[in-house]
Amino acid sequence: MTLNAPARRRPAPPEAADSAPPDASDGHVPAPRGLARRRRALLAVVIGCLVCTAAGAGAATLIKSPAQAAAETVAPPPDVLTAPVARKVLAQSVVTRGKVTASRRVEITAAGTAEGVGRAVVTKVMAEPGAPLKAGQVLMEVSGRPIVLLQGAIPAYRDLMPGMTGEDVAQLQKALAGLGYPSGGDARGVFAAGTEQAVTRFYRAVGYTPATSQAEPTSAHADAGTRTGTGATADAGRPAATGERVTTVPLAEVAYVPSATARADTVAAEVGDEATGTLLSVSSGALVVNGTLASYEKGLIRPGQSVQILYEATGKQASGSVVSVADAPTKAQDGDTPQNGQSYALRVKPTKALGEDFNGADVRLTVVAASSQDKVLAVPASAISAGADGLTSVTVRTGSREHRVAVRVGMTGDGFVQITPEKPARLAEGDQVVVGIQSAGRS
């Protein structure tokens, strides 16, 4: 049996394919080109309509009628601000600034020159500005001679030598004894052999030989004053022969301060300078605080009022009291000048001695001008109101309800006012009183 293969169809040329009718056997009849274009146009129109609709809806949310805009700009109801009634000690305070300084300031100058010295020149400077000092310390050297710090209240006013008597001699004896150089059997205030030996030992200890000068005629008081019952040496009252060289303490070589410690405030001299004018200034004695008050504060402050002292740089606090308030105004300095350009000096004494770290510090002073002593009912000053009927009152708020309570006012302090209700049962600690109205904002 012979099978005949189907005859192969020869592909038509491109031109024939384009012109040939569609083959129904494929099951697909392509749409005409015009119909496809109409479909695309219709789709574009639909999309455009959707876009316009969305834009219109968005614009509708932005465009408002005048009535709608007015309704939305009406302010929300205000908030009522309240504060609790407190029971506290009221204190009326005045806050100012102060400078901690020593109670005594000594200006040290070159008072003359030693024998045989032609010029007074600064040859050494041992003290530095702000440095602590102590009794027995050499501050500087002028023409090879020392200026020594000693403890005493009386400034040196003359050269001291054997045979002299007086309170300045007694002060020298006490200062040397405090440094470990007692005057032996010399009577108090009598410069005799024991004092001369103490001076010599002290000078050698600080690295110098004591100055000498020609002796003056000896006073009989010096001779008698050396004979005490404490074992005076046989020659303690021996008068020095006129013209004899004796140990001397020149006034130019000692500087007295009230306490055993001090502080160098300023050092004006340098090595090589002519020793003229003030060479350095030293502060000593108990630390005090000097402040200023404006004219409107002066009437509130008086001696004896308590003061809180705060050294903000370290956080340390101390208490004190007002010592004095100046009667006459002075020009304020260092940026503390009040608007009227006048200020009044204020001095504060610490209750306990301040530490040396307070020396020179700028501190805040809070002066308690008045106090209620005991706890009282108090409200912020803004809670007090006076009506047209002359009634002084506060407004108490409970929930959303408010009612006035008549009160009598007392002292004020730190923004609070003491109150006493006319009817005590109507006001108590913890009640909320109206202090103001605040417009509520919109989020």
Coordinates of C-alpha atoms in Angstrom, one line a residue, residues 40-420:
R40 CA -7.3 54.4 22.4
A41 CA -9.0 57.8 22.1
L42 CA -11.9 56.6 24.3
L43 CA -9.4 55.5 27.0
A44 CA -7.7 58.9 27.0
V45 CA -11.0 60.7 27.4
V46 CA -11.9 58.5 30.4
I47 CA -8.5 59.1 32.1
G48 CA -8.9 62.8 31.5
C49 CA -12.3 62.8 33.1
L50 CA -11.0 61.0 36.2
V51 CA -8.1 63.5 36.6
C52 CA -10.5 66.5 36.4
T53 CA -12.8 64.9 38.9
A54 CA -10.0 64.4 41.4
A55 CA -8.8 68.0 40.9
G56 CA -12.2 69.3 41.5
A57 CA -12.6 67.3 44.7
G58 CA -9.2 68.7 45.9
A59 CA -10.2 72.3 45.1
A60 CA -13.4 71.8 47.0
T61 CA -11.5 71.2 50.2
L62 CA -9.5 74.4 49.8
I63 CA -12.2 76.8 48.8
K64 CA -14.5 77.8 51.6
S65 CA -17.5 80.0 51.8
P66 CA -17.4 83.1 54.0
A67 CA -19.7 81.6 56.5
Q68 CA -17.7 78.4 56.7
A69 CA -14.4 80.4 57.1
A70 CA -15.9 82.5 59.9
A71 CA -17.2 79.5 61.7
E72 CA -13.7 77.9 61.7
T73 CA -11.9 81.0 63.0
V74 CA -14.0 81.3 66.2
A75 CA -11.5 81.1 69.1
P76 CA -11.8 78.0 71.3
P77 CA -12.8 78.5 74.9
P78 CA -10.0 79.9 77.1
D79 CA -8.1 77.8 79.7
V80 CA -8.4 78.8 83.3
L81 CA -5.1 78.8 85.2
T82 CA -5.1 77.9 88.8
A83 CA -2.7 77.5 91.7
P84 CA -3.0 75.8 95.0
V85 CA -3.4 77.6 98.3
A86 CA -0.1 77.0 100.2
R87 CA 0.8 77.1 103.8
K88 CA 4.4 78.4 104.1
V89 CA 6.8 80.9 105.7
L90 CA 6.9 84.0 103.6
A91 CA 10.1 85.9 103.2
Q92 CA 10.6 89.1 101.4
S93 CA 14.0 88.9 99.8
V94 CA 16.4 91.3 98.0
V95 CA 19.0 89.7 95.7
T96 CA 22.2 91.4 94.8
R97 CA 25.9 90.7 94.1
G98 CA 28.8 91.0 96.4
K99 CA 32.6 90.6 96.4
V100 CA 34.4 88.6 99.1
T101 CA 37.4 90.5 100.5
A102 CA 39.5 90.5 103.6
S103 CA 38.4 93.1 106.3
R104 CA 41.8 94.9 106.1
R105 CA 43.8 96.0 103.1
V106 CA 47.4 97.1 103.5
E107 CA 49.3 99.1 100.9
I108 CA 53.0 98.3 101.1
T109 CA 55.5 101.0 100.1
A110 CA 59.3 101.4 100.3
A111 CA 59.8 103.6 103.4
G112 CA 63.4 104.8 103.0
T113 CA 66.6 102.9 102.3
A114 CA 69.1 101.0 104.5
E115 CA 72.3 102.7 105.5
G116 CA 74.9 102.8 102.8
V117 CA 72.3 102.2 100.0
G118 CA 72.2 104.9 97.3
R119 CA 69.0 103.9 95.4
A120 CA 65.9 102.0 96.4
V121 CA 65.5 99.4 93.7
V122 CA 63.4 96.2 93.7
T123 CA 65.8 93.3 93.6
K124 CA 63.4 90.4 94.3
V125 CA 59.7 89.7 94.1
M126 CA 58.5 86.7 96.0
A127 CA 54.7 87.4 96.2
E128 CA 52.4 86.7 93.3
P129 CA 48.9 88.2 92.7
G130 CA 46.2 86.2 94.3
A131 CA 48.7 83.9 96.2
P132 CA 48.1 83.1 99.8
L133 CA 50.6 84.6 102.3
K134 CA 51.5 83.8 105.8
A135 CA 53.2 85.6 108.7
G136 CA 57.0 85.4 108.6
Q137 CA 57.1 85.3 104.8
V138 CA 59.4 87.6 102.8
L139 CA 57.2 89.5 100.3
M140 CA 59.9 91.2 98.2
E141 CA 63.4 92.6 98.5
V142 CA 64.4 96.2 98.0
S143 CA 68.1 97.0 97.5
G144 CA 69.0 93.6 99.0
R145 CA 66.9 94.1 102.2
P146 CA 63.7 92.1 102.9
I147 CA 60.1 93.3 103.4
V148 CA 58.6 90.7 105.8
L149 CA 54.9 90.1 106.6
L150 CA 54.1 90.0 110.3
Q151 CA 50.9 89.7 112.3
G152 CA 49.7 92.8 114.1
A153 CA 47.1 95.5 114.0
I154 CA 49.3 98.5 114.4
P155 CA 51.2 99.7 111.2
A156 CA 54.9 100.1 111.6
Y157 CA 55.6 103.8 112.1
R158 CA 59.2 103.9 113.4
D159 CA 62.5 101.9 113.5
L160 CA 62.7 99.7 116.6
M161 CA 65.9 99.1 118.5
P162 CA 67.1 98.2 122.0
G163 CA 66.0 100.6 124.7
M164 CA 62.6 101.5 123.1
T165 CA 59.3 100.8 124.7
G166 CA 55.7 100.9 123.6
E167 CA 52.8 99.0 122.1
D168 CA 54.6 98.6 118.8
V169 CA 57.4 96.9 120.6
A170 CA 54.9 94.6 122.3
Q171 CA 53.4 93.8 118.9
L172 CA 56.8 92.9 117.5
Q173 CA 57.4 90.6 120.5
K174 CA 54.1 88.9 120.1
A175 CA 54.6 88.5 116.3
L176 CA 58.0 86.9 116.7
A177 CA 56.8 84.7 119.6
G178 CA 54.0 83.4 117.3
L179 CA 56.7 82.4 114.8
G180 CA 58.7 80.5 117.4
Y181 CA 61.1 83.3 118.5
P182 CA 60.2 84.4 122.0
S183 CA 61.8 87.5 123.7
G184 CA 63.1 85.6 126.7
G185 CA 62.7 87.6 129.9
D186 CA 62.0 91.0 128.4
A187 CA 59.0 92.7 129.8
R188 CA 56.1 93.3 127.5
G189 CA 56.7 96.3 125.3
V190 CA 60.4 96.7 126.2
F191 CA 63.0 96.1 123.5
A192 CA 65.9 94.6 125.5
A193 CA 68.4 91.8 125.0
G194 CA 65.8 89.0 124.7
T195 CA 63.9 90.9 121.9
E196 CA 67.2 91.7 120.2
Q197 CA 68.1 88.0 120.2
A198 CA 64.6 87.0 118.9
V199 CA 65.0 89.5 116.0
T200 CA 68.4 88.1 115.1
R201 CA 67.3 84.5 115.1
F202 CA 64.3 85.4 112.9
Y203 CA 66.3 87.3 110.3
R204 CA 68.8 84.5 110.0
A205 CA 65.9 82.0 109.6
V206 CA 64.6 83.8 106.5
G207 CA 68.1 84.2 105.0
Y208 CA 69.2 87.7 106.0
T209 CA 71.3 89.4 108.7
P210 CA 69.5 91.9 110.8
A211 CA 70.0 95.6 110.2
T212 CA 72.0 97.6 112.6
S213 CA 72.2 101.2 113.5
Q214 CA 73.8 103.5 116.1
A215 CA 72.3 103.2 119.5
E216 CA 70.3 106.0 121.0
P217 CA 70.6 107.2 124.6
T218 CA 69.0 104.5 126.7
S219 CA 65.8 105.2 128.6
A220 CA 65.6 104.3 132.2
H221 CA 62.3 102.7 131.5
A222 CA 63.9 100.1 129.4
D223 CA 66.4 99.2 132.1
A224 CA 63.7 98.9 134.8
G225 CA 61.3 97.0 132.5
T226 CA 63.7 94.2 131.9
R227 CA 63.9 93.2 135.5
T228 CA 61.1 90.7 135.9
G229 CA 60.6 87.7 138.0
T230 CA 60.8 85.3 135.0
G231 CA 64.5 84.8 134.9
A232 CA 65.8 87.8 133.0
T233 CA 69.4 87.7 131.9
A234 CA 71.8 89.7 133.9
D235 CA 72.5 92.1 131.1
A236 CA 68.9 92.4 129.8
G237 CA 68.7 96.0 130.9
R238 CA 72.3 96.9 130.0
P239 CA 72.2 100.3 128.4
A240 CA 73.9 100.5 125.1
A241 CA 76.6 103.1 124.8
T242 CA 75.9 106.0 122.5
G243 CA 77.4 105.2 119.1
E244 CA 77.3 101.5 119.6
R245 CA 75.9 99.4 116.7
V246 CA 72.7 97.6 117.8
T247 CA 70.2 95.3 116.1
T248 CA 67.4 97.3 114.5
V249 CA 64.0 96.5 112.9
P250 CA 63.6 99.2 110.3
L251 CA 60.0 100.2 109.6
A252 CA 60.7 99.8 105.9
E253 CA 61.3 96.0 106.4
V254 CA 58.1 94.9 108.1
A255 CA 54.4 95.0 107.0
Y256 CA 51.8 94.2 109.6
V257 CA 48.4 92.5 108.9
P258 CA 45.7 91.6 111.4
S259 CA 45.8 87.8 110.9
A260 CA 48.4 85.2 110.5
T261 CA 47.3 84.6 106.9
A262 CA 46.8 87.0 104.1
R263 CA 46.4 87.3 100.3
A264 CA 48.4 89.2 97.7
D265 CA 45.8 91.3 95.9
T266 CA 48.1 93.2 93.5
V267 CA 51.8 93.2 92.9
A268 CA 52.8 96.5 91.2
A269 CA 56.6 96.2 91.3
E270 CA 58.9 94.1 89.2
V271 CA 62.6 93.4 89.6
G272 CA 64.6 96.4 88.5
D273 CA 61.9 99.0 89.2
E274 CA 62.5 102.0 91.3
A275 CA 61.0 101.3 94.7
T276 CA 58.5 104.2 94.7
G277 CA 54.8 104.3 95.4
T278 CA 52.8 101.2 96.3
L279 CA 54.8 98.1 95.7
L280 CA 52.0 95.6 96.5
S281 CA 48.7 95.4 98.3
V282 CA 47.8 92.7 100.8
S283 CA 44.4 91.8 102.2
S284 CA 44.1 90.2 105.6
G285 CA 41.7 89.6 108.5
A286 CA 38.3 87.9 108.5
L287 CA 36.6 87.6 105.1
V288 CA 33.6 89.9 104.6
V289 CA 31.3 90.5 101.7
N290 CA 30.9 94.0 100.1
G291 CA 27.8 94.5 97.9
T292 CA 25.6 97.2 96.5
L293 CA 22.0 98.1 96.8
A294 CA 19.8 100.1 94.4
S295 CA 18.1 103.2 95.8
Y296 CA 14.7 101.4 95.8
E297 CA 16.2 98.5 97.8
K298 CA 18.0 100.5 100.4
G299 CA 14.8 101.1 102.5
L300 CA 14.2 97.4 102.8
I301 CA 17.6 96.5 104.3
R302 CA 18.8 97.2 107.8
P303 CA 21.6 95.8 110.0
G304 CA 21.0 92.5 111.6
Q305 CA 18.9 91.0 108.7
S306 CA 20.0 87.5 107.7
V307 CA 21.8 86.9 104.4
Q308 CA 22.4 83.8 102.3
I309 CA 25.7 83.7 100.5
L310 CA 26.1 81.6 97.4
Y311 CA 29.4 81.0 95.6
E312 CA 27.9 79.9 92.3
A313 CA 31.3 78.8 90.8
T314 CA 31.6 76.0 93.4
G315 CA 28.0 75.7 94.7
K316 CA 29.1 76.4 98.2
Q317 CA 26.8 78.3 100.5
A318 CA 27.1 80.2 103.8
S319 CA 25.0 82.4 106.0
G320 CA 25.6 85.8 107.4
S321 CA 24.0 89.1 108.5
V322 CA 23.9 92.7 107.4
V323 CA 26.6 94.8 109.1
S324 CA 25.9 98.1 107.6
V325 CA 24.2 100.0 104.8
A326 CA 25.8 103.3 103.6
D327 CA 23.7 106.4 104.1
A328 CA 25.3 108.2 101.1
P329 CA 25.1 106.8 97.6
T330 CA 28.2 105.9 95.7
K331 CA 28.8 105.2 92.1
A332 CA 28.4 101.5 91.4
Q333 CA 31.1 99.7 89.4
D334 CA 31.7 96.4 87.6
G335 CA 28.5 96.4 85.7
D336 CA 26.2 96.7 88.8
T337 CA 25.2 100.3 88.1
P338 CA 21.4 100.7 88.6
Q339 CA 19.4 102.7 86.1
N340 CA 19.7 105.9 88.1
G341 CA 23.5 105.5 88.4
Q342 CA 23.4 105.4 92.2
S343 CA 24.1 102.6 94.6
Y344 CA 24.6 102.1 98.3
A345 CA 27.4 100.1 99.8
L346 CA 26.3 97.0 101.7
R347 CA 28.6 95.0 104.1
V348 CA 27.8 91.5 105.1
K349 CA 29.6 89.5 107.9
P350 CA 29.5 85.7 107.6
T351 CA 28.1 83.8 110.6
K352 CA 31.1 81.4 110.4
A353 CA 34.5 82.2 109.0
L354 CA 34.6 81.7 105.2
G355 CA 37.2 79.3 103.8
E356 CA 40.1 80.8 101.9
D357 CA 38.6 79.6 98.6
F358 CA 35.9 82.3 99.0
N359 CA 38.6 85.0 99.1
G360 CA 38.1 87.3 96.0
A361 CA 34.9 85.4 94.9
D362 CA 32.0 87.1 93.3
V363 CA 28.9 85.8 95.1
R364 CA 25.1 86.1 95.1
L365 CA 23.6 87.7 98.2
T366 CA 20.0 87.0 99.2
V367 CA 18.9 89.3 102.0
V368 CA 15.8 88.3 103.9
A369 CA 14.2 91.7 104.4
A370 CA 11.1 90.4 106.2
S371 CA 9.7 87.1 107.3
S372 CA 6.3 85.8 108.5
Q373 CA 8.2 83.7 111.1
D374 CA 5.5 81.1 111.1
K375 CA 3.7 79.3 108.3
V376 CA 0.7 81.2 106.9
L377 CA -1.8 80.7 104.1
A378 CA -0.4 82.2 100.9
V379 CA -1.4 82.5 97.3
P380 CA 0.4 83.9 94.2
A381 CA 0.0 87.7 94.0
S382 CA -2.0 87.3 90.7
A383 CA -4.8 85.4 92.6
I384 CA -5.7 88.6 94.6
S385 CA -8.4 90.7 93.1
A386 CA -10.3 93.8 94.3
G387 CA -13.9 94.3 93.1
A388 CA -15.8 97.4 92.5
D389 CA -17.5 96.8 95.9
G390 CA -14.1 97.2 97.5
L391 CA -13.9 93.6 98.5
T392 CA -10.5 91.9 98.3
S393 CA -11.0 88.3 97.4
V394 CA -9.7 85.2 95.7
T395 CA -11.7 83.0 93.3
V396 CA -11.8 79.4 94.3
R397 CA -12.4 76.9 91.5
T398 CA -13.8 73.4 92.1
G399 CA -14.2 71.4 89.0
S400 CA -15.9 73.8 86.6
R401 CA -17.5 75.9 89.3
E402 CA -16.1 79.1 90.8
H403 CA -16.9 81.2 93.8
R404 CA -15.3 84.3 95.4
V405 CA -13.9 84.2 98.9
A406 CA -13.3 87.4 100.8
V407 CA -9.8 87.6 102.3
R408 CA -7.6 90.0 104.2
V409 CA -4.1 90.4 102.8
G410 CA -0.8 90.5 104.9
M411 CA 2.8 90.6 104.0
T412 CA 4.2 89.7 100.5
G413 CA 7.3 87.8 99.6
D414 CA 8.8 86.1 96.6
G415 CA 5.7 86.6 94.6
F416 CA 3.2 85.3 97.2
V417 CA 0.7 87.2 99.4
Q418 CA -0.4 86.2 102.9
I419 CA -4.2 85.8 103.1
T420 CA -6.6 85.3 105.9

